[in-house]
Tab-separated table of C-alpha atoms and ligand atoms in Angstrom:
chain	number	residue	atom	x	y	z
A	214	MET	CA	16.810	-6.683	-14.763
A	215	GLN	CA	15.271	-7.702	-11.458
A	216	THR	CA	15.397	-11.301	-10.324
A	217	PRO	CA	12.232	-13.352	-10.934
A	218	LEU	CA	11.229	-13.566	-7.251
A	219	ILE	CA	11.494	-9.802	-6.808
A	220	ASP	CA	9.534	-9.277	-10.025
A	221	ASP	CA	6.858	-11.655	-8.690
A	222	LEU	CA	6.708	-9.793	-5.413
A	223	ILE	CA	6.431	-6.384	-7.085
A	224	SER	CA	3.690	-7.580	-9.395
A	225	ALA	CA	1.834	-9.328	-6.528
A	226	LEU	CA	1.905	-6.143	-4.427
A	227	ARG	CA	-0.054	-4.428	-7.176
A	228	VAL	CA	-3.185	-6.362	-6.200
A	229	LEU	CA	-3.438	-3.854	-3.347
A	230	PRO	CA	-5.782	-0.970	-4.148
A	231	GLY	CA	-3.952	2.298	-4.775
A	232	VAL	CA	-0.562	0.616	-5.284
A	233	GLY	CA	1.028	1.283	-8.682
A	234	ALA	CA	4.289	0.044	-10.189
A	235	LYS	CA	6.450	2.593	-8.382
A	236	SER	CA	5.041	2.070	-4.894
A	237	ALA	CA	5.058	-1.700	-5.365
A	238	GLN	CA	8.780	-1.570	-6.099
A	239	ARG	CA	9.405	0.723	-3.170
A	240	MET	CA	7.441	-1.629	-0.885
A	241	ALA	CA	9.271	-4.731	-2.108
A	242	TYR	CA	12.701	-3.180	-1.559
A	243	TYR	CA	11.689	-1.784	1.794
A	244	LEU	CA	10.503	-5.163	3.041
A	245	LEU	CA	13.577	-7.008	1.722
A	246	GLU	CA	15.914	-4.427	3.172
A	247	ARG	CA	14.329	-3.508	6.462
A	248	ASP	CA	11.433	-5.648	7.539
A	249	ARG	CA	11.560	-9.273	6.474
A	250	LYS	CA	9.920	-10.293	9.722
A	251	GLY	CA	7.028	-7.926	9.067
A	252	ALA	CA	6.714	-9.217	5.511
A	253	LEU	CA	6.475	-12.815	6.724
A	254	ARG	CA	3.883	-11.729	9.268
A	255	LEU	CA	1.898	-10.083	6.468
A	256	SER	CA	2.199	-13.239	4.374
A	257	GLY	CA	0.767	-15.297	7.221
A	258	ALA	CA	-2.011	-12.821	8.007
A	259	LEU	CA	-3.110	-12.754	4.356
A	260	GLN	CA	-3.167	-16.541	4.168
A	261	GLU	CA	-5.086	-16.909	7.423
A	262	ALA	CA	-7.635	-14.227	6.628
A	263	MET	CA	-8.313	-15.427	3.083
A	264	ASP	CA	-8.638	-19.030	4.241
A	265	LYS	CA	-10.784	-18.474	7.292
A	266	VAL	CA	-12.768	-15.250	7.003
A	267	GLY	CA	-16.229	-15.834	5.566
A	268	HIS	CA	-19.478	-14.008	6.169
A	269	CYS	CA	-21.675	-13.687	9.252
A	270	GLU	CA	-24.768	-15.850	8.816
A	271	GLN	CA	-27.041	-13.122	10.108
A	272	CYS	CA	-25.662	-9.827	8.848
A	273	ARG	CA	-23.294	-10.879	6.026
A	274	THR	CA	-20.335	-8.870	7.276
A	275	PHE	CA	-16.890	-10.484	7.241
A	276	SER	CA	-16.466	-12.973	10.051
A	277	GLU	CA	-14.403	-16.047	10.800
A	278	THR	CA	-17.128	-17.330	13.149
A	279	ASP	CA	-20.702	-18.250	12.130
A	280	PHE	CA	-21.950	-15.044	13.719
A	281	CYS	CA	-19.934	-11.850	13.892
A	282	PRO	CA	-19.115	-10.317	17.297
A	283	ILE	CA	-21.918	-7.755	16.914
A	284	CYS	CA	-24.617	-10.277	15.991
A	285	ALA	CA	-23.401	-12.562	18.766
A	286	SER	CA	-23.392	-9.834	21.421
A	287	SER	CA	-26.123	-9.766	24.050
A	288	LYS	CA	-25.345	-6.094	24.612
A	289	ARG	CA	-26.571	-5.083	21.167
A	290	ASN	CA	-30.215	-4.431	20.400
A	291	GLN	CA	-31.020	-7.211	17.934
A	292	ASN	CA	-34.281	-5.530	16.959
A	293	GLU	CA	-32.714	-2.472	15.402
A	294	ILE	CA	-31.162	-3.223	12.038
A	295	CYS	CA	-28.976	-0.747	10.227
A	296	VAL	CA	-28.525	-1.591	6.541
A	297	VAL	CA	-25.178	-0.614	5.039
A	298	GLU	CA	-23.476	-1.255	1.729
A	299	SER	CA	-20.158	-2.609	2.965
A	300	PRO	CA	-18.273	-3.802	6.061
A	301	SER	CA	-16.216	-0.605	6.099
A	302	ASP	CA	-19.438	1.348	6.699
A	303	ILE	CA	-19.877	-0.666	9.898
A	304	ALA	CA	-16.372	0.316	10.973
A	305	VAL	CA	-17.193	4.019	10.551
A	306	ILE	CA	-20.472	3.777	12.446
A	307	GLU	CA	-18.892	1.715	15.236
A	308	GLN	CA	-16.186	4.324	15.642
A	309	SER	CA	-18.847	6.942	16.325
A	310	GLY	CA	-20.375	4.764	19.062
A	311	ILE	CA	-23.824	6.233	18.299
A	312	PHE	CA	-25.552	2.971	17.379
A	313	ARG	CA	-26.140	-0.020	19.666
A	314	GLY	CA	-28.232	-2.178	17.344
A	315	THR	CA	-27.139	-4.653	14.684
A	316	TYR	CA	-26.374	-4.461	10.983
A	317	PHE	CA	-27.173	-5.942	7.653
A	318	VAL	CA	-24.461	-5.660	5.002
A	319	LEU	CA	-25.565	-5.630	1.380
A	320	MET	CA	-22.023	-6.134	0.041
A	321	GLY	CA	-23.029	-3.883	-2.820
A	322	LYS	CA	-26.131	-2.060	-3.988
A	323	LEU	CA	-28.899	-2.618	-6.521
A	324	SER	CA	-27.592	-2.077	-10.021
A	325	PRO	CA	-29.776	-3.834	-12.618
A	326	ILE	CA	-27.468	-2.682	-15.400
A	327	ASP	CA	-24.646	-4.725	-13.819
A	328	GLY	CA	-26.947	-7.665	-13.131
A	329	ILE	CA	-27.067	-6.905	-9.409
A	330	GLY	CA	-30.612	-7.487	-8.198
A	331	PRO	CA	-32.122	-8.120	-4.747
A	332	ASP	CA	-30.748	-11.680	-4.584
A	333	GLU	CA	-27.167	-10.535	-5.216
A	334	ILE	CA	-27.239	-8.168	-2.253
A	335	GLY	CA	-28.744	-10.731	0.129
A	336	LEU	CA	-32.209	-9.234	0.473
A	337	PRO	CA	-33.976	-12.621	0.825
A	338	LEU	CA	-31.891	-13.166	3.985
A	339	LEU	CA	-32.864	-9.745	5.316
A	340	GLU	CA	-36.529	-10.321	4.494
A	341	LEU	CA	-36.463	-13.632	6.363
A	342	ARG	CA	-35.093	-11.787	9.351
A	343	LEU	CA	-37.860	-9.174	9.152
A	344	GLN	CA	-40.434	-11.975	9.042
A	345	GLN	CA	-39.054	-14.021	11.882
A	346	GLN	CA	-37.813	-11.337	14.209
A	347	ASP	CA	-39.640	-8.604	16.065
A	348	CYS	CA	-37.836	-5.679	14.441
A	349	SER	CA	-38.469	-2.277	15.930
A	350	GLU	CA	-36.656	-0.220	13.309
A	351	LEU	CA	-34.873	-0.584	9.999
A	352	ILE	CA	-32.323	2.189	9.574
A	353	ILE	CA	-31.206	2.639	5.996
A	354	ALA	CA	-27.624	3.872	5.689
A	355	THR	CA	-26.893	3.309	2.010
A	356	ASN	CA	-24.778	5.918	0.272
A	357	PRO	CA	-26.474	8.908	-1.356
A	358	SER	CA	-25.627	7.735	-4.891
A	359	VAL	CA	-28.192	6.873	-7.566
A	360	GLU	CA	-27.881	3.138	-6.832
A	361	GLY	CA	-27.796	3.766	-3.093
A	362	GLU	CA	-31.066	5.689	-3.375
A	363	ALA	CA	-32.683	2.991	-5.499
A	364	THR	CA	-31.588	0.396	-2.946
A	365	ALA	CA	-33.002	2.508	-0.127
A	366	HIS	CA	-36.319	2.800	-1.938
A	367	TYR	CA	-36.485	-0.964	-2.413
A	368	LEU	CA	-35.728	-1.577	1.266
A	369	GLN	CA	-38.400	0.911	2.277
A	370	GLN	CA	-41.032	-0.964	0.252
A	371	MET	CA	-39.913	-4.271	1.727
A	372	ALA	CA	-40.141	-3.057	5.316
A	373	LYS	CA	-43.588	-1.609	4.639
A	374	ASN	CA	-44.910	-5.131	4.027
A	375	TYR	CA	-44.019	-6.014	7.607
A	376	GLN	CA	-45.167	-2.717	9.175
A	377	ILE	CA	-41.668	-1.996	10.388
A	378	LYS	CA	-40.602	1.546	11.138
A	379	VAL	CA	-38.082	2.710	8.557
A	380	SER	CA	-35.676	5.600	8.870
A	381	ARG	CA	-32.792	7.008	6.896
A	382	LEU	CA	-29.700	8.824	8.055
A	383	ALA	CA	-30.114	12.582	7.795
A	384	GLN	CA	-28.401	14.379	4.957
A	385	GLY	CA	-27.024	17.857	5.445
A	386	ILE	CA	-23.984	19.937	6.060
A	387	PRO	CA	-21.150	17.891	7.583
A	388	LEU	CA	-19.674	19.042	10.871
A	389	GLY	CA	-17.029	21.644	10.129
A	390	GLY	CA	-18.175	21.764	6.514
A	391	GLU	CA	-18.119	25.179	4.900
A	392	LEU	CA	-21.100	26.213	2.830
A	393	GLU	CA	-18.780	27.626	0.244
A	394	TYR	CA	-17.392	24.193	-0.580
A	395	LEU	CA	-20.628	22.201	-0.452
A	396	ASP	CA	-22.074	20.662	-3.583
A	397	SER	CA	-25.525	21.931	-4.397
A	398	GLY	CA	-27.166	18.528	-3.831
A	399	THR	CA	-26.038	18.491	-0.207
A	400	LEU	CA	-27.088	22.097	0.216
A	401	THR	CA	-30.519	21.323	-1.214
A	402	GLN	CA	-30.918	18.439	1.247
A	403	ALA	CA	-29.830	20.674	4.091
A	404	PHE	CA	-32.526	23.171	3.150
A	405	ILE	CA	-35.244	20.553	2.748
A	406	SER	CA	-34.386	18.936	6.083
A	407	ARG	CA	-33.981	22.234	7.942
A	408	ARG	CA	-35.364	22.306	11.492
A	409	GLU	CA	-36.891	25.118	13.482
A	410	VAL	CA	-34.700	26.085	16.413
B	30	MET	CA	-15.377	-4.634	16.740
B	31	GLN	CA	-13.528	-6.360	13.931
B	32	THR	CA	-12.825	-10.059	14.167
B	33	PRO	CA	-9.293	-11.015	15.318
B	34	LEU	CA	-8.136	-12.288	11.912
B	35	ILE	CA	-9.239	-9.090	10.171
B	36	ASP	CA	-7.576	-7.034	12.904
B	37	ASP	CA	-4.386	-9.062	12.382
B	38	LEU	CA	-4.527	-8.501	8.651
B	39	ILE	CA	-5.094	-4.749	8.992
B	40	SER	CA	-2.247	-4.392	11.448
B	41	ALA	CA	0.054	-6.589	9.308
B	42	LEU	CA	-0.649	-4.459	6.219
B	43	ARG	CA	0.763	-1.486	8.097
B	44	VAL	CA	4.289	-2.874	7.743
B	45	LEU	CA	4.088	-1.547	4.185
B	46	PRO	CA	5.697	1.886	3.816
B	47	GLY	CA	3.142	4.663	3.322
B	48	VAL	CA	0.206	2.552	4.527
B	49	GLY	CA	-1.640	3.991	7.521
B	50	ALA	CA	-4.589	2.674	9.515
B	51	LYS	CA	-7.191	3.855	7.017
B	52	SER	CA	-5.567	2.469	3.880
B	53	ALA	CA	-4.760	-0.790	5.660
B	54	GLN	CA	-8.433	-1.261	6.468
B	55	ARG	CA	-9.439	-0.369	2.940
B	56	MET	CA	-6.901	-2.855	1.552
B	57	ALA	CA	-8.042	-5.648	3.889
B	58	TYR	CA	-11.703	-5.218	2.973
B	59	TYR	CA	-10.909	-4.905	-0.701
B	60	LEU	CA	-8.937	-8.158	-0.717
B	61	LEU	CA	-11.554	-10.041	1.301
B	62	GLU	CA	-14.365	-8.745	-0.858
B	63	ARG	CA	-12.897	-8.728	-4.327
B	64	ASP	CA	-9.553	-10.397	-4.703
B	65	ARG	CA	-8.906	-13.340	-2.427
B	66	LYS	CA	-6.942	-15.047	-5.152
B	67	GLY	CA	-4.679	-12.012	-5.520
B	68	ALA	CA	-4.228	-11.866	-1.757
B	69	LEU	CA	-3.127	-15.498	-1.628
B	70	ARG	CA	-0.761	-14.840	-4.497
B	71	LEU	CA	0.699	-11.901	-2.547
B	72	SER	CA	1.030	-14.085	0.535
B	73	GLY	CA	3.005	-16.643	-1.440
B	74	ALA	CA	5.195	-14.064	-3.164
B	75	LEU	CA	6.096	-12.454	0.168
B	76	GLN	CA	6.995	-15.813	1.698
B	77	GLU	CA	9.080	-16.874	-1.304
B	78	ALA	CA	10.942	-13.582	-1.602
B	79	MET	CA	11.716	-13.272	2.110
B	80	ASP	CA	12.878	-16.879	2.296
B	81	LYS	CA	14.977	-16.966	-0.839
B	82	VAL	CA	16.174	-13.486	-1.781
B	83	GLY	CA	19.590	-12.720	-0.361
B	84	HIS	CA	22.393	-10.538	-1.676
B	85	CYS	CA	24.592	-10.837	-4.745
B	86	GLU	CA	28.055	-11.948	-3.675
B	87	GLN	CA	29.742	-9.403	-5.925
B	88	CYS	CA	27.577	-6.271	-5.868
B	89	ARG	CA	25.377	-6.777	-2.772
B	90	THR	CA	22.114	-6.055	-4.562
B	91	PHE	CA	19.136	-8.300	-3.855
B	92	SER	CA	19.405	-11.647	-5.568
B	93	GLU	CA	18.140	-15.171	-5.102
B	94	THR	CA	21.166	-16.546	-6.935
B	95	ASP	CA	24.808	-16.209	-5.785
B	96	PHE	CA	25.388	-13.577	-8.445
B	97	CYS	CA	22.701	-11.195	-9.670
B	98	PRO	CA	21.749	-11.192	-13.370
B	99	ILE	CA	23.882	-8.095	-14.021
B	100	CYS	CA	27.019	-9.443	-12.362
B	101	ALA	CA	26.492	-12.782	-14.106
B	102	SER	CA	26.012	-11.234	-17.537
B	103	SER	CA	28.777	-11.492	-20.112
B	104	LYS	CA	27.212	-8.518	-21.898
B	105	ARG	CA	28.017	-6.116	-19.098
B	106	ASN	CA	31.376	-4.420	-18.741
B	107	GLN	CA	32.659	-5.907	-15.472
B	108	ASN	CA	35.408	-3.298	-15.256
B	109	GLU	CA	33.121	-0.324	-14.816
B	110	ILE	CA	31.620	-0.173	-11.377
B	111	CYS	CA	28.843	2.231	-10.495
B	112	VAL	CA	28.408	2.661	-6.741
B	113	VAL	CA	24.849	3.332	-5.557
B	114	GLU	CA	23.189	3.530	-2.188
B	115	SER	CA	20.323	1.119	-2.754
B	116	PRO	CA	18.927	-1.492	-5.155
B	117	SER	CA	16.216	0.922	-6.261
B	118	ASP	CA	18.916	3.216	-7.618
B	119	ILE	CA	19.957	0.355	-9.898
B	120	ALA	CA	16.384	0.070	-11.139
B	121	VAL	CA	16.322	3.767	-12.091
B	122	ILE	CA	19.676	3.636	-13.887
B	123	GLU	CA	18.741	0.405	-15.706
B	124	GLN	CA	15.534	2.027	-16.927
B	125	SER	CA	17.568	4.766	-18.564
B	126	GLY	CA	19.683	2.170	-20.403
B	127	ILE	CA	22.660	4.560	-20.330
B	128	PHE	CA	25.014	2.304	-18.360
B	129	ARG	CA	26.381	-1.088	-19.471
B	130	GLY	CA	28.788	-1.749	-16.616
B	131	THR	CA	28.159	-3.317	-13.201
B	132	TYR	CA	27.181	-2.002	-9.794
B	133	PHE	CA	28.114	-1.982	-6.174
B	134	VAL	CA	25.291	-1.406	-3.705
B	135	LEU	CA	26.184	0.155	-0.385
B	136	MET	CA	22.775	-0.624	1.182
B	137	GLY	CA	23.121	2.650	3.021
B	138	LYS	CA	25.668	5.412	3.347
B	139	LEU	CA	28.344	6.422	5.823
B	140	SER	CA	26.795	7.869	8.957
B	141	PRO	CA	29.176	7.690	11.918
B	142	ILE	CA	26.538	9.200	14.200
B	143	ASP	CA	24.325	6.145	13.548
B	144	GLY	CA	27.254	3.766	13.869
B	145	ILE	CA	27.404	3.174	10.124
B	146	GLY	CA	31.026	3.009	9.087
B	147	PRO	CA	32.812	1.548	6.020
B	148	ASP	CA	32.261	-2.049	7.201
B	149	GLU	CA	28.512	-1.601	7.498
B	150	ILE	CA	28.197	-0.488	3.881
B	151	GLY	CA	30.352	-3.320	2.522
B	152	LEU	CA	33.404	-1.290	1.552
B	153	PRO	CA	35.894	-4.092	2.358
B	154	LEU	CA	34.152	-6.174	-0.324
B	155	LEU	CA	34.404	-3.314	-2.822
B	156	GLU	CA	38.059	-2.736	-1.963
B	157	LEU	CA	38.819	-6.420	-2.537
B	158	ARG	CA	37.230	-6.095	-5.941
B	159	LEU	CA	39.321	-3.036	-6.772
B	160	GLN	CA	42.449	-4.973	-5.746
B	161	GLN	CA	41.686	-8.154	-7.660
B	162	GLN	CA	40.016	-6.809	-10.738
B	163	ASP	CA	41.256	-4.563	-13.494
B	164	CYS	CA	38.773	-1.736	-12.943
B	165	SER	CA	38.716	0.968	-15.578
B	166	GLU	CA	36.372	3.354	-13.799
B	167	LEU	CA	34.531	3.786	-10.525
B	168	ILE	CA	31.406	5.883	-11.035
B	169	ILE	CA	30.043	7.295	-7.800
B	170	ALA	CA	26.282	7.724	-7.827
B	171	THR	CA	25.498	8.325	-4.172
B	172	ASN	CA	22.773	10.830	-3.398
B	173	PRO	CA	23.693	14.502	-2.987
B	174	SER	CA	22.941	14.506	0.755
B	175	VAL	CA	25.492	15.235	3.475
B	176	GLU	CA	26.059	11.516	4.121
B	177	GLY	CA	26.025	10.763	0.404
B	178	GLU	CA	28.760	13.358	-0.131
B	179	ALA	CA	30.835	12.007	2.762
B	180	THR	CA	30.492	8.518	1.335
B	181	ALA	CA	31.521	9.754	-2.107
B	182	HIS	CA	34.581	11.398	-0.615
B	183	TYR	CA	35.579	8.192	1.164
B	184	LEU	CA	35.157	6.167	-2.038
B	185	GLN	CA	37.252	8.670	-3.939
B	186	GLN	CA	40.129	8.275	-1.484
B	187	MET	CA	39.853	4.510	-1.638
B	188	ALA	CA	39.980	4.379	-5.443
B	189	LYS	CA	42.985	6.704	-5.436
B	190	ASN	CA	45.038	4.026	-3.656
B	191	TYR	CA	44.550	1.778	-6.652
B	192	GLN	CA	45.004	4.444	-9.338
B	193	ILE	CA	41.502	3.891	-10.607
B	194	LYS	CA	39.699	6.599	-12.536
B	195	VAL	CA	36.848	7.992	-10.457
B	196	SER	CA	33.873	9.969	-11.685
B	197	ARG	CA	30.649	11.308	-10.233
B	198	LEU	CA	27.285	11.852	-11.851
B	199	ALA	CA	26.832	15.458	-12.931
B	200	GLN	CA	24.640	17.673	-10.826
B	201	GLY	CA	22.514	20.342	-12.423
B	202	ILE	CA	19.091	21.308	-13.592
B	203	PRO	CA	16.891	18.266	-14.241
B	204	LEU	CA	15.356	17.846	-17.686
B	205	GLY	CA	12.148	19.838	-17.761
B	206	GLY	CA	13.017	21.422	-14.427
B	207	GLU	CA	12.066	25.053	-14.065
B	208	LEU	CA	14.591	27.394	-12.557
B	209	GLU	CA	11.863	28.992	-10.549
B	210	TYR	CA	11.308	25.813	-8.557
B	211	LEU	CA	14.922	24.739	-8.117
B	212	ASP	CA	16.537	24.756	-4.710
B	213	SER	CA	19.541	27.023	-4.478
B	214	GLY	CA	21.955	24.113	-3.896
B	215	THR	CA	21.068	22.609	-7.271
B	216	LEU	CA	21.265	26.005	-8.911
B	217	THR	CA	24.702	26.588	-7.397
B	218	GLN	CA	25.897	23.234	-8.738
B	219	ALA	CA	24.460	24.061	-12.156
B	220	PHE	CA	26.465	27.286	-12.199
B	221	ILE	CA	29.675	25.683	-10.992
B	222	SER	CA	29.409	22.888	-13.558
B	223	ARG	CA	28.357	25.170	-16.408
B	224	ARG	CA	29.840	24.379	-19.804
B	225	GLU	CA	30.774	26.620	-22.668
B	226	VAL	CA	28.583	25.977	-25.707
C	44	ZN	ZN1	-23.269	-10.353	11.978
C	45	ZN	ZN1	25.542	-8.411	-8.540
């Protein structure tokens, strides 16, 4: 026996990933009771972002300008391209500070069974870039899933046609990871990629 | 190196209770990537609710009309008043279907140390109702915390002045609760309130 507007709000909050009926209700009440200003700010931010954020014309990541800050930066090495599946992968890599090149975001991965082929993940745009630009290295950072591997393989073949150096992120034991809790696939990779010290 | 609008959205999402930096980013990307329509719907629902939802003039729960659906209903016993701390308590009780009376929502509880006295939790409004209306029973359903108990005690005294029957929800072992995991306060209450069978 909620009022219609509160029902609407609770049901709208459930579009958020990980938010079920209970948390949506808790959020709605919290905002109504304690943070109406914050709720209005969120309303505005959602509207603005959905209206104005599109994709970078070079790397396909989210951007409200034609080119994202990374693609537009003169401080980044435009000849190194790191291929990732999603914009959140960029966020993780940027946090590490290890990479000073640019990105290409697939916004997905090859999955023929779901009708997702090279066109759907923007590969013609990437290929054009490999043709037109003097790329020194293509770093493949897709996830180590079946589709991620298939995508990596496809990218590798593509780069070969343009004699571009291709590399992949190393797989192995994560920092602080305990052998005991590793899956055997990771352990196998760690063995295969072992280095003499 | 996010764009300003995405940064705004991520930071705005953090007004939601239980949403930290990581989930906010995940939510922002998810909405941008997969559910822009849902995000716009959420934006609208937030705006509408914050603009139009106020408080019921009789029971203080959230309502966009002068009186909430429960207070306005001729099917509810207007002479039984159940006092709860927050609108979400109403939702829980309504789900059980056990109660057919009306409510009074404190929107808090007595806490002199935080400057929350009887006025701040709307008790003058409740007292007026007890004076003007032929109440058959005041059911106190505040939480069993220190402040909840103090509030219950205050309400009890108030109702006494008007010779109104007062009751409190029983405390004891929850359905399906295992003794092993009960706190000793609950167990003590269960002993004190034990009934001959
Ligand atoms: Zn870009
Ligand atoms: Zn009401």
